[in-house]
Structures are given as structure tokens and as C-alpha cells.
N, CA, C and O atoms as a GROMACS GRO file, in nm:
protein
  512
    1GLN      N    1   3.435  11.042   1.542
    1GLN     CA    2   3.313  11.067   1.618
    1GLN      C    3   3.255  10.934   1.661
    1GLN      O    4   3.237  10.843   1.580
    2VAL      N    5   3.225  10.922   1.791
    2VAL     CA    6   3.170  10.797   1.842
    2VAL      C    7   3.020  10.793   1.816
    2VAL      O    8   2.950  10.894   1.827
    3GLN      N    9   2.973  10.675   1.783
    3GLN     CA   10   2.832  10.656   1.756
    3GLN      C   11   2.787  10.522   1.812
    3GLN      O   12   2.867  10.431   1.834
    4LEU      N   13   2.656  10.513   1.833
    4LEU     CA   14   2.593  10.389   1.872
    4LEU      C   15   2.477  10.362   1.777
    4LEU      O   16   2.399  10.453   1.746
    5GLU      N   17   2.465  10.240   1.732
    5GLU     CA   18   2.356  10.204   1.641
    5GLU      C   19   2.284  10.080   1.693
    5GLU      O   20   2.344   9.974   1.706
    6GLU      N   21   2.155  10.095   1.722
    6GLU     CA   22   2.076   9.983   1.771
    6GLU      C   23   2.007   9.911   1.655
    6GLU      O   24   1.982   9.969   1.549
    7SER      N   25   1.977   9.785   1.678
    7SER     CA   26   1.899   9.706   1.582
    7SER      C   27   1.834   9.591   1.657
    7SER      O   28   1.870   9.560   1.770
    8GLY      N   29   1.738   9.528   1.590
    8GLY     CA   30   1.676   9.409   1.648
    8GLY      C   31   1.536   9.429   1.701
    8GLY      O   32   1.471   9.333   1.742
    9GLY      N   33   1.488   9.553   1.702
    9GLY     CA   34   1.353   9.575   1.750
    9GLY      C   35   1.249   9.512   1.657
    9GLY      O   36   1.272   9.498   1.537
   10ALA      N   37   1.137   9.474   1.715
   10ALA     CA   38   1.033   9.409   1.637
   10ALA      C   39   0.903   9.406   1.717
   10ALA      O   40   0.898   9.448   1.833
   11SER      N   41   0.798   9.356   1.652
   11SER     CA   42   0.671   9.333   1.720
   11SER      C   43   0.660   9.185   1.753
   11SER      O   44   0.676   9.100   1.665
   12VAL      N   45   0.633   9.154   1.878
   12VAL     CA   46   0.624   9.015   1.922
   12VAL      C   47   0.504   9.000   2.014
   12VAL      O   48   0.450   9.098   2.066
   13GLN      N   49   0.464   8.877   2.035
   13GLN     CA   50   0.357   8.850   2.129
   13GLN      C   51   0.413   8.831   2.269
   13GLN      O   52   0.530   8.797   2.287
   14ALA      N   53   0.329   8.854   2.367
   14ALA     CA   54   0.370   8.835   2.505
   14ALA      C   55   0.422   8.692   2.524
   14ALA      O   56   0.367   8.596   2.470
   15GLY      N   57   0.530   8.682   2.600
   15GLY     CA   58   0.594   8.553   2.621
   15GLY      C   59   0.706   8.525   2.524
   15GLY      O   60   0.783   8.430   2.542
   16GLY      N   61   0.717   8.606   2.421
   16GLY     CA   62   0.820   8.586   2.321
   16GLY      C   63   0.954   8.643   2.364
   16GLY      O   64   0.970   8.695   2.474
   17SER      N   65   1.051   8.632   2.272
   17SER     CA   66   1.188   8.676   2.300
   17SER      C   67   1.241   8.763   2.187
   17SER      O   68   1.199   8.750   2.072
   18LEU      N   69   1.332   8.850   2.221
   18LEU     CA   70   1.401   8.934   2.123
   18LEU      C   71   1.543   8.958   2.173
   18LEU      O   72   1.568   8.959   2.293
   19THR      N   73   1.633   8.978   2.080
   19THR     CA   74   1.768   9.021   2.114
   19THR      C   75   1.798   9.151   2.043
   19THR      O   76   1.795   9.158   1.920
   20LEU      N   77   1.825   9.255   2.120
   20LEU     CA   78   1.864   9.383   2.064
   20LEU      C   79   2.017   9.390   2.057
   20LEU      O   80   2.088   9.337   2.143
   21SER      N   81   2.064   9.456   1.953
   21SER     CA   82   2.208   9.473   1.935
   21SER      C   83   2.243   9.620   1.931
   21SER      O   84   2.166   9.704   1.885
   22CYS      N   85   2.361   9.651   1.981
   22CYS     CA   86   2.411   9.788   1.981
   22CYS      C   87   2.555   9.786   1.930
   22CYS      O   88   2.643   9.727   1.992
   23ALA      N   89   2.577   9.851   1.816
   23ALA     CA   90   2.710   9.858   1.758
   23ALA      C   91   2.780   9.985   1.805
   23ALA      O   92   2.726  10.095   1.794
   24GLU      N   93   2.899   9.966   1.858
   24GLU     CA   94   2.980  10.079   1.903
   24GLU      C   95   3.072  10.119   1.789
   24GLU      O   96   3.159  10.042   1.748
   25ILE      N   97   3.054  10.239   1.737
   25ILE     CA   98   3.128  10.283   1.620
   25ILE      C   99   3.222  10.397   1.658
   25ILE      O  100   3.180  10.499   1.713
   26GLY      N  101   3.349  10.378   1.628
   26GLY     CA  102   3.445  10.484   1.653
   26GLY      C  103   3.485  10.501   1.798
   26GLY      O  104   3.542  10.604   1.836
   27PHE      N  105   3.457  10.400   1.882
   27PHE     CA  106   3.492  10.412   2.023
   27PHE      C  107   3.643  10.402   2.042
   27PHE      O  108   3.707  10.309   1.993
   28ILE      N  109   3.698  10.500   2.112
   28ILE     CA  110   3.842  10.502   2.139
   28ILE      C  111   3.869  10.484   2.287
   28ILE      O  112   3.984  10.486   2.331
   29TYR      N  113   3.762  10.465   2.365
   29TYR     CA  114   3.778  10.457   2.509
   29TYR      C  115   3.812  10.316   2.552
   29TYR      O  116   3.764  10.218   2.495
   30SER      N  117   3.894  10.306   2.654
   30SER     CA  118   3.927  10.176   2.710
   30SER      C  119   3.828  10.137   2.819
   30SER      O  120   3.802  10.019   2.841
   31TYR      N  121   3.773  10.236   2.886
   31TYR     CA  122   3.680  10.211   2.996
   31TYR      C  123   3.554  10.293   2.978
   31TYR      O  124   3.559  10.416   2.966
   32TYR      N  125   3.441  10.225   2.977
   32TYR     CA  126   3.314  10.294   2.967
   32TYR      C  127   3.201  10.198   3.006
   32TYR      O  128   3.218  10.077   3.010
   33THR      N  129   3.088  10.256   3.034
   33THR     CA  130   2.968  10.180   3.070
   33THR      C  131   2.865  10.195   2.959
   33THR      O  132   2.847  10.303   2.905
   34VAL      N  133   2.799  10.087   2.927
   34VAL     CA  134   2.692  10.089   2.827
   34VAL      C  135   2.561  10.050   2.891
   34VAL      O  136   2.554   9.953   2.968
   35GLY      N  137   2.459  10.125   2.861
   35GLY     CA  138   2.327  10.095   2.918
   35GLY      C  139   2.221  10.086   2.810
   35GLY      O  140   2.234  10.143   2.701
   36TRP      N  141   2.116  10.013   2.843
   36TRP     CA  142   1.996  10.008   2.759
   36TRP      C  143   1.885  10.082   2.833
   36TRP      O  144   1.863  10.063   2.952
   37PHE      N  145   1.815  10.167   2.758
   37PHE     CA  146   1.705  10.244   2.813
   37PHE      C  147   1.582  10.223   2.725
   37PHE      O  148   1.595  10.180   2.610
   38ARG      N  149   1.464  10.252   2.777
   38ARG     CA  150   1.344  10.244   2.697
   38ARG      C  151   1.253  10.362   2.732
   38ARG      O  152   1.258  10.419   2.841
   39GLN      N  153   1.171  10.394   2.634
   39GLN     CA  154   1.082  10.507   2.654
   39GLN      C  155   0.955  10.487   2.574
   39GLN      O  156   0.959  10.452   2.456
   40GLU      N  157   0.843  10.510   2.638
   40GLU     CA  158   0.714  10.511   2.570
   40GLU      C  159   0.670  10.656   2.554
   40GLU      O  160   0.711  10.742   2.631
   41PRO      N  161   0.588  10.682   2.453
   41PRO     CA  162   0.542  10.820   2.431
   41PRO      C  163   0.478  10.879   2.557
   41PRO      O  164   0.393  10.817   2.620
   42GLY      N  165   0.522  11.000   2.592
   42GLY     CA  166   0.466  11.069   2.706
   42GLY      C  167   0.522  11.026   2.840
   42GLY      O  168   0.480  11.076   2.944
   43LYS      N  169   0.616  10.933   2.837
   43LYS     CA  170   0.675  10.885   2.963
   43LYS      C  171   0.824  10.914   2.966
   43LYS      O  172   0.886  10.939   2.862
   44GLU      N  173   0.880  10.911   3.084
   44GLU     CA  174   1.024  10.934   3.097
   44GLU      C  175   1.103  10.814   3.049
   44GLU      O  176   1.058  10.699   3.054
   45ARG      N  177   1.223  10.843   3.002
   45ARG     CA  178   1.312  10.736   2.962
   45ARG      C  179   1.361  10.664   3.088
   45ARG      O  180   1.403  10.729   3.184
   46GLU      N  181   1.355  10.532   3.087
   46GLU     CA  182   1.395  10.456   3.206
   46GLU      C  183   1.506  10.358   3.173
   46GLU      O  184   1.510  10.298   3.066
   47GLY      N  185   1.596  10.343   3.268
   47GLY     CA  186   1.706  10.250   3.252
   47GLY      C  187   1.660  10.107   3.267
   47GLY      O  188   1.582  10.074   3.357
   48VAL      N  189   1.708  10.021   3.178
   48VAL     CA  190   1.671   9.880   3.180
   48VAL      C  191   1.786   9.795   3.232
   48VAL      O  192   1.767   9.710   3.319
   49ALA      N  193   1.904   9.817   3.178
   49ALA     CA  194   2.020   9.737   3.218
   49ALA      C  195   2.146   9.812   3.179
   49ALA      O  196   2.144   9.898   3.091
   50ALA      N  197   2.256   9.779   3.244
   50ALA     CA  198   2.384   9.841   3.212
   50ALA      C  199   2.497   9.743   3.242
   50ALA      O  200   2.484   9.655   3.327
   51VAL      N  201   2.608   9.762   3.171
   51VAL     CA  202   2.726   9.679   3.192
   51VAL      C  203   2.848   9.769   3.189
   51VAL      O  204   2.859   9.858   3.105
   52ASP      N  205   2.941   9.746   3.282
   52ASP     CA  206   3.061   9.830   3.286
   52ASP      C  207   3.180   9.757   3.224
   52ASP      O  208   3.167   9.647   3.170
   53SER      N  209   3.296   9.820   3.232
   53SER     CA  210   3.415   9.766   3.167
   53SER      C  211   3.464   9.637   3.230
   53SER      O  212   3.539   9.561   3.168
   54ASP      N  213   3.420   9.611   3.353
   54ASP     CA  214   3.458   9.485   3.421
   54ASP      C  215   3.352   9.378   3.402
   54ASP      O  216   3.358   9.272   3.464
   55ASP      N  217   3.254   9.407   3.316
   55ASP     CA  218   3.144   9.314   3.288
   55ASP      C  219   3.047   9.298   3.405
   55ASP      O  220   2.968   9.204   3.407
   56SER      N  221   3.052   9.388   3.499
   56SER     CA  222   2.950   9.389   3.604
   56SER      C  223   2.823   9.447   3.545
   56SER      O  224   2.827   9.536   3.460
   57THR      N  225   2.709   9.395   3.592
   57THR     CA  226   2.581   9.436   3.535
   57THR      C  227   2.484   9.482   3.643
   57THR      O  228   2.498   9.451   3.761
   58ILE      N  229   2.385   9.557   3.599
   58ILE     CA  230   2.277   9.600   3.687
   58ILE      C  231   2.149   9.603   3.604
   58ILE      O  232   2.152   9.636   3.486
   59TYR      N  233   2.036   9.568   3.667
   59TYR     CA  234   1.908   9.563   3.598
   59TYR      C  235   1.801   9.634   3.680
   59TYR      O  236   1.808   9.638   3.803
   60ARG      N  237   1.703   9.689   3.610
   60ARG     CA  238   1.588   9.738   3.685
   60ARG      C  239   1.510   9.617   3.733
   60ARG      O  240   1.514   9.511   3.671
   61ASP      N  241   1.440   9.634   3.846
   61ASP     CA  242   1.375   9.521   3.910
   61ASP      C  243   1.278   9.447   3.819
   61ASP      O  244   1.271   9.325   3.824
   62SER      N  245   1.205   9.519   3.737
   62SER     CA  246   1.099   9.458   3.658
   62SER      C  247   1.150   9.366   3.547
   62SER      O  248   1.072   9.290   3.489
   63VAL      N  249   1.280   9.371   3.517
   63VAL     CA  250   1.332   9.285   3.410
   63VAL      C  251   1.429   9.180   3.463
   63VAL      O  252   1.478   9.097   3.386
   64LYS      N  253   1.457   9.182   3.590
   64LYS     CA  254   1.550   9.084   3.648
   64LYS      C  255   1.498   8.942   3.624
   64LYS      O  256   1.380   8.914   3.645
   65GLY      N  257   1.587   8.855   3.580
   65GLY     CA  258   1.549   8.717   3.551
   65GLY      C  259   1.493   8.697   3.412
   65GLY      O  260   1.477   8.583   3.368
   66ARG      N  261   1.464   8.806   3.341
   66ARG     CA  262   1.410   8.795   3.205
   66ARG      C  263   1.504   8.854   3.100
   66ARG      O  264   1.512   8.804   2.988
   67PHE      N  265   1.575   8.960   3.136
   67PHE     CA  266   1.665   9.028   3.042
   67PHE      C  267   1.810   9.000   3.082
   67PHE      O  268   1.843   8.984   3.199
   68THR      N  269   1.896   8.994   2.979
   68THR     CA  270   2.039   8.977   3.003
   68THR      C  271   2.115   9.072   2.912
   68THR      O  272   2.097   9.072   2.790
   69ILE      N  273   2.201   9.153   2.972
   69ILE     CA  274   2.288   9.241   2.894
   69ILE      C  275   2.425   9.174   2.884
   69ILE      O  276   2.475   9.116   2.980
   70SER      N  277   2.485   9.184   2.766
   70SER     CA  278   2.616   9.124   2.746
   70SER      C  279   2.691   9.204   2.641
   70SER      O  280   2.632   9.285   2.570
   71LYS      N  281   2.819   9.182   2.633
   71LYS     CA  282   2.897   9.252   2.532
   71LYS      C  283   3.002   9.162   2.472
   71LYS      O  284   3.050   9.068   2.535
   72ASP      N  285   3.037   9.192   2.350
   72ASP     CA  286   3.143   9.121   2.278
   72ASP      C  287   3.245   9.227   2.238
   72ASP      O  288   3.227   9.296   2.138
   73ASN      N  289   3.350   9.238   2.316
   73ASN     CA  290   3.449   9.342   2.291
   73ASN      C  291   3.521   9.322   2.157
   73ASN      O  292   3.564   9.420   2.095
   74SER      N  293   3.534   9.200   2.114
   74SER     CA  294   3.603   9.174   1.986
   74SER      C  295   3.524   9.229   1.867
   74SER      O  296   3.580   9.258   1.762
   75LYS      N  297   3.392   9.241   1.886
   75LYS     CA  298   3.306   9.292   1.778
   75LYS      C  299   3.253   9.432   1.807
   75LYS      O  300   3.180   9.489   1.726
   76ASN      N  301   3.290   9.487   1.921
   76ASN     CA  302   3.239   9.618   1.962
   76ASN      C  303   3.086   9.621   1.962
   76ASN      O  304   3.023   9.712   1.909
   77MET      N  305   3.030   9.518   2.024
   77MET     CA  306   2.885   9.503   2.027
   77MET      C  307   2.838   9.484   2.171
   77MET      O  308   2.907   9.426   2.254
   78VAL      N  309   2.719   9.534   2.198
   78VAL     CA  310   2.650   9.511   2.324
   78VAL      C  311   2.512   9.458   2.290
   78VAL      O  312   2.447   9.506   2.196
   79TYR      N  313   2.466   9.359   2.367
   79TYR     CA  314   2.338   9.294   2.337
   79TYR      C  315   2.244   9.303   2.458
   79TYR      O  316   2.286   9.315   2.573
   80LEU      N  317   2.116   9.296   2.427
   80LEU     CA  318   2.015   9.285   2.531
   80LEU      C  319   1.922   9.170   2.492
   80LEU      O  320   1.838   9.183   2.403
   81GLN      N  321   1.940   9.057   2.560
   81GLN     CA  322   1.854   8.943   2.537
   81GLN      C  323   1.731   8.959   2.625
   81GLN      O  324   1.742   8.973   2.747
   82MET      N  325   1.614   8.956   2.562
   82MET     CA  326   1.488   8.977   2.634
   82MET      C  327   1.399   8.855   2.619
   82MET      O  328   1.360   8.820   2.508
   83ASN      N  329   1.368   8.792   2.729
   83ASN     CA  330   1.283   8.673   2.730
   83ASN      C  331   1.154   8.700   2.806
   83ASN      O  332   1.144   8.793   2.885
   84ASN      N  333   1.055   8.615   2.779
   84ASN     CA  334   0.926   8.627   2.847
   84ASN      C  335   0.876   8.772   2.845
   84ASN      O  336   0.841   8.829   2.948
   85LEU      N  337   0.873   8.829   2.727
   85LEU     CA  338   0.835   8.969   2.713
   85LEU      C  339   0.691   8.994   2.753
   85LEU      O  340   0.603   8.909   2.734
   86LYS      N  341   0.669   9.110   2.810
   86LYS     CA  342   0.536   9.151   2.855
   86LYS      C  343   0.496   9.280   2.783
   86LYS      O  344   0.582   9.354   2.738
   87PRO      N  345   0.366   9.307   2.772
   87PRO     CA  346   0.324   9.431   2.704
   87PRO      C  347   0.388   9.556   2.764
   87PRO      O  348   0.414   9.652   2.692
   88GLU      N  349   0.414   9.555   2.894
   88GLU     CA  350   0.475   9.672   2.957
   88GLU      C  351   0.623   9.688   2.922
   88GLU      O  352   0.686   9.786   2.962
   89ASP      N  353   0.679   9.593   2.848
   89ASP     CA  354   0.816   9.606   2.800
   89ASP      C  355   0.822   9.685   2.669
   89ASP      O  356   0.931   9.714   2.620
   90SER      N  357   0.708   9.719   2.614
   90SER     CA  358   0.704   9.790   2.486
   90SER      C  359   0.766   9.929   2.501
   90SER      O  360   0.762   9.990   2.608
   91GLY      N  361   0.823   9.977   2.391
   91GLY     CA  362   0.880  10.110   2.391
   91GLY      C  363   0.994  10.122   2.292
   91GLY      O  364   1.033  10.024   2.229
   92MET      N  365   1.046  10.243   2.280
   92MET     CA  366   1.166  10.264   2.199
   92MET      C  367   1.284  10.232   2.290
   92MET      O  368   1.297  10.288   2.398
   93TYR      N  369   1.370  10.144   2.243
   93TYR     CA  370   1.486  10.104   2.320
   93TYR      C  371   1.611  10.174   2.267
   93TYR      O  372   1.638  10.174   2.147
   94TYR      N  373   1.684  10.234   2.359
   94TYR     CA  374   1.804  10.308   2.325
   94TYR      C  375   1.926  10.246   2.390
   94TYR      O  376   1.921  10.197   2.503
   95CYS      N  377   2.034  10.249   2.318
   95CYS     CA  378   2.164  10.212   2.370
   95CYS      C  379   2.237  10.342   2.402
   95CYS      O  380   2.227  10.439   2.326
   96ALA      N  381   2.309  10.346   2.513
   96ALA     CA  382   2.380  10.467   2.551
   96ALA      C  383   2.512  10.432   2.618
   96ALA      O  384   2.528  10.322   2.672
   97ALA      N  385   2.605  10.527   2.612
   97ALA     CA  386   2.735  10.504   2.673
   97ALA      C  387   2.773  10.619   2.766
   97ALA      O  388   2.750  10.736   2.735
   98ASN      N  389   2.830  10.582   2.878
   98ASN     CA  390   2.891  10.679   2.969
   98ASN      C  391   3.041  10.661   2.950
   98ASN      O  392   3.102  10.568   3.004
   99ALA      N  393   3.099  10.755   2.872
   99ALA     CA  394   3.237  10.736   2.831
   99ALA      C  395   3.315  10.868   2.834
   99ALA      O  396   3.262  10.971   2.793
  100PRO      N  397   3.438  10.865   2.880
  100PRO     CA  398   3.502  10.751   2.945
  100PRO      C  399   3.455  10.736   3.090
  100PRO      O  400   3.411  10.833   3.152
  101SER      N  401   3.466  10.615   3.140
  101SER     CA  402   3.423  10.592   3.278
  101SER      C  403   3.488  10.468   3.335
  101SER      O  404   3.492  10.364   3.270
  102THR      N  405   3.539  10.480   3.456
  102THR     CA  406   3.594  10.364   3.527
  102THR      C  407   3.505  10.326   3.645
  102THR      O  408   3.542  10.240   3.725
  103ARG      N  409   3.390  10.388   3.656
  103ARG     CA  410   3.301  10.359   3.769
  103ARG      C  411   3.238  10.222   3.754
  103ARG      O  412   3.207  10.179   3.644
  104ASP      N  413   3.220  10.156   3.866
  104ASP     CA  414   3.147  10.030   3.867
  104ASP      C  415   2.998  10.059   3.856
  104ASP      O  416   2.950  10.161   3.905
  105VAL      N  417   2.925   9.968   3.791
  105VAL     CA  418   2.781   9.989   3.782
  105VAL      C  419   2.719   9.989   3.921
  105VAL      O  420   2.759   9.913   4.009
  106ALA      N  421   2.624  10.074   3.937
  106ALA     CA  422   2.550  10.094   4.059
  106ALA      C  423   2.421  10.162   4.013
  106ALA      O  424   2.405  10.183   3.892
  107PRO      N  425   2.330  10.198   4.102
  107PRO     CA  426   2.206  10.260   4.056
  107PRO      C  427   2.225  10.380   3.963
  107PRO      O  428   2.136  10.408   3.882
  108TRP      N  429   2.337  10.449   3.972
  108TRP     CA  430   2.360  10.561   3.880
  108TRP      C  431   2.355  10.518   3.736
  108TRP      O  432   2.316  10.596   3.649
  109ALA      N  433   2.393  10.392   3.708
  109ALA     CA  434   2.402  10.343   3.571
  109ALA      C  435   2.266  10.324   3.504
  109ALA      O  436   2.259  10.296   3.385
  110LEU      N  437   2.158  10.340   3.580
  110LEU     CA  438   2.025  10.332   3.522
  110LEU      C  439   1.961  10.470   3.509
  110LEU      O  440   1.841  10.482   3.484
  111GLU      N  441   2.042  10.573   3.526
  111GLU     CA  442   1.993  10.710   3.512
  111GLU      C  443   2.036  10.767   3.376
  111GLU      O  444   2.156  10.771   3.346
  112ALA      N  445   1.941  10.809   3.297
  112ALA     CA  446   1.971  10.858   3.162
  112ALA      C  447   2.064  10.978   3.164
  112ALA      O  448   2.143  10.996   3.071
  113SER      N  449   2.056  11.058   3.267
  113SER     CA  450   2.136  11.180   3.276
  113SER      C  451   2.286  11.152   3.288
  113SER      O  452   2.368  11.242   3.269
  114GLU      N  453   2.322  11.028   3.319
  114GLU     CA  454   2.463  10.992   3.336
  114GLU      C  455   2.530  10.959   3.202
  114GLU      O  456   2.652  10.939   3.199
  115TYR      N  457   2.455  10.954   3.094
  115TYR     CA  458   2.509  10.908   2.967
  115TYR      C  459   2.529  11.021   2.868
  115TYR      O  460   2.446  11.112   2.859
  116ASN      N  461   2.639  11.015   2.795
  116ASN     CA  462   2.673  11.124   2.704
  116ASN      C  463   2.674  11.085   2.556
  116ASN      O  464   2.695  11.170   2.470
  117VAL      N  465   2.652  10.957   2.527
  117VAL     CA  466   2.645  10.913   2.387
  117VAL      C  467   2.519  10.828   2.373
  117VAL      O  468   2.495  10.738   2.453
  118TRP      N  469   2.440  10.858   2.272
  118TRP     CA  470   2.311  10.789   2.254
  118TRP      C  471   2.293  10.743   2.110
  118TRP      O  472   2.337  10.808   2.015
  119GLY      N  473   2.226  10.628   2.097
  119GLY     CA  474   2.186  10.583   1.965
  119GLY      C  475   2.050  10.641   1.930
  119GLY      O  476   1.991  10.717   2.008
  120GLN      N  477   1.999  10.603   1.812
  120GLN     CA  478   1.872  10.656   1.762
  120GLN      C  479   1.752  10.575   1.810
  120GLN      O  480   1.638  10.623   1.803
  121GLY      N  481   1.774  10.456   1.858
  121GLY     CA  482   1.665  10.376   1.913
  121GLY      C  483   1.613  10.270   1.817
  121GLY      O  484   1.628  10.281   1.695
  122THR      N  485   1.552  10.168   1.874
  122THR     CA  486   1.487  10.063   1.798
  122THR      C  487   1.358  10.026   1.871
  122THR      O  488   1.357  10.012   1.993
  123GLN      N  489   1.250  10.010   1.795
  123GLN     CA  490   1.117   9.995   1.855
  123GLN      C  491   1.087   9.849   1.890
  123GLN      O  492   1.110   9.757   1.811
  124VAL      N  493   1.037   9.832   2.011
  124VAL     CA  494   0.991   9.700   2.056
  124VAL      C  495   0.844   9.713   2.093
  124VAL      O  496   0.806   9.797   2.174
  125THR      N  497   0.762   9.628   2.033
  125THR     CA  498   0.619   9.628   2.063
  125THR      C  499   0.578   9.487   2.105
  125THR      O  500   0.598   9.390   2.030
  126VAL      N  501   0.521   9.476   2.223
  126VAL     CA  502   0.479   9.346   2.274
  126VAL      C  503   0.328   9.348   2.288
  126VAL      O  504   0.272   9.430   2.362
  127SER      N  505   0.262   9.259   2.217
  127SER     CA  506   0.117   9.254   2.219
  127SER      C  507   0.069   9.139   2.308
  127SER      O  508   0.134   9.035   2.319
  128SER      N  509  -0.045   9.162   2.370
  128SER     CA  510  -0.098   9.060   2.462
  128SER      C  511  -0.185   8.959   2.389
  128SER      O  512  -0.238   8.866   2.450
   0.00000   0.00000   0.00000
């Protein structure tokens, strides 16, 4: 059974940095896309960043230049480096996979409905 486990969430002040980690457990797929999503209570889950099997990436506009998604295939890990955090970045952050998939990242990769494997989430709180 494939699973995703997030870690690294914390409470930080605005302007600070965090790195979220996502462990891919039991993945048997050769090609898939991994995305990071976030959700605040009462709001829709929104796509933050995604990376495909060719290491192509896509970001939502509000995090471009501040967030970086990366992966380490040797460790079955995906990371989200977040710099210059803002209070509006707060929320529960989820790692998700669209698997199997050979599609290149495009706007579809920031849509939660495209993903079939989800982690439990890790909380990020940014205070002003």
C-alpha cells in the first residue's frame, strides 16, 4: 500500500523559513507527479507546487520566488523549501501524488482533484 507522510511543519514568524518533507512509502511507480497543497479551516485546498518525473516544476503565483519543490529519488523524499514566509502561507500542508502518471506538470498539477494519494498533513503557522 502506497503512503505519503509529511513532516516539518512548525510555527514561525513572518520572514522565516521552513522545509517540509514528504516520505514516499511503498511507491512502486516509475512515473508520477507529487504536489504540495495547503488548506486553512473553511477554505478550499489549494495547490502550492508540484514536480513531475522529469523534475519539471510548477508553482502558484503567490509563492513563486519564495518556495522551492525538490525531490531526492534515492531517498524517496520530496521537499518544499519555504522562504520569506507570510501569514497568508499558514495552513495545513499536504503532500499528494498523482500516480501513475507520465504527464508533464501544467496547471492541472495544482488541482487537488487530480491526485489519488494523500498524506495526513503537517501544520504551518506564520505569525506577523
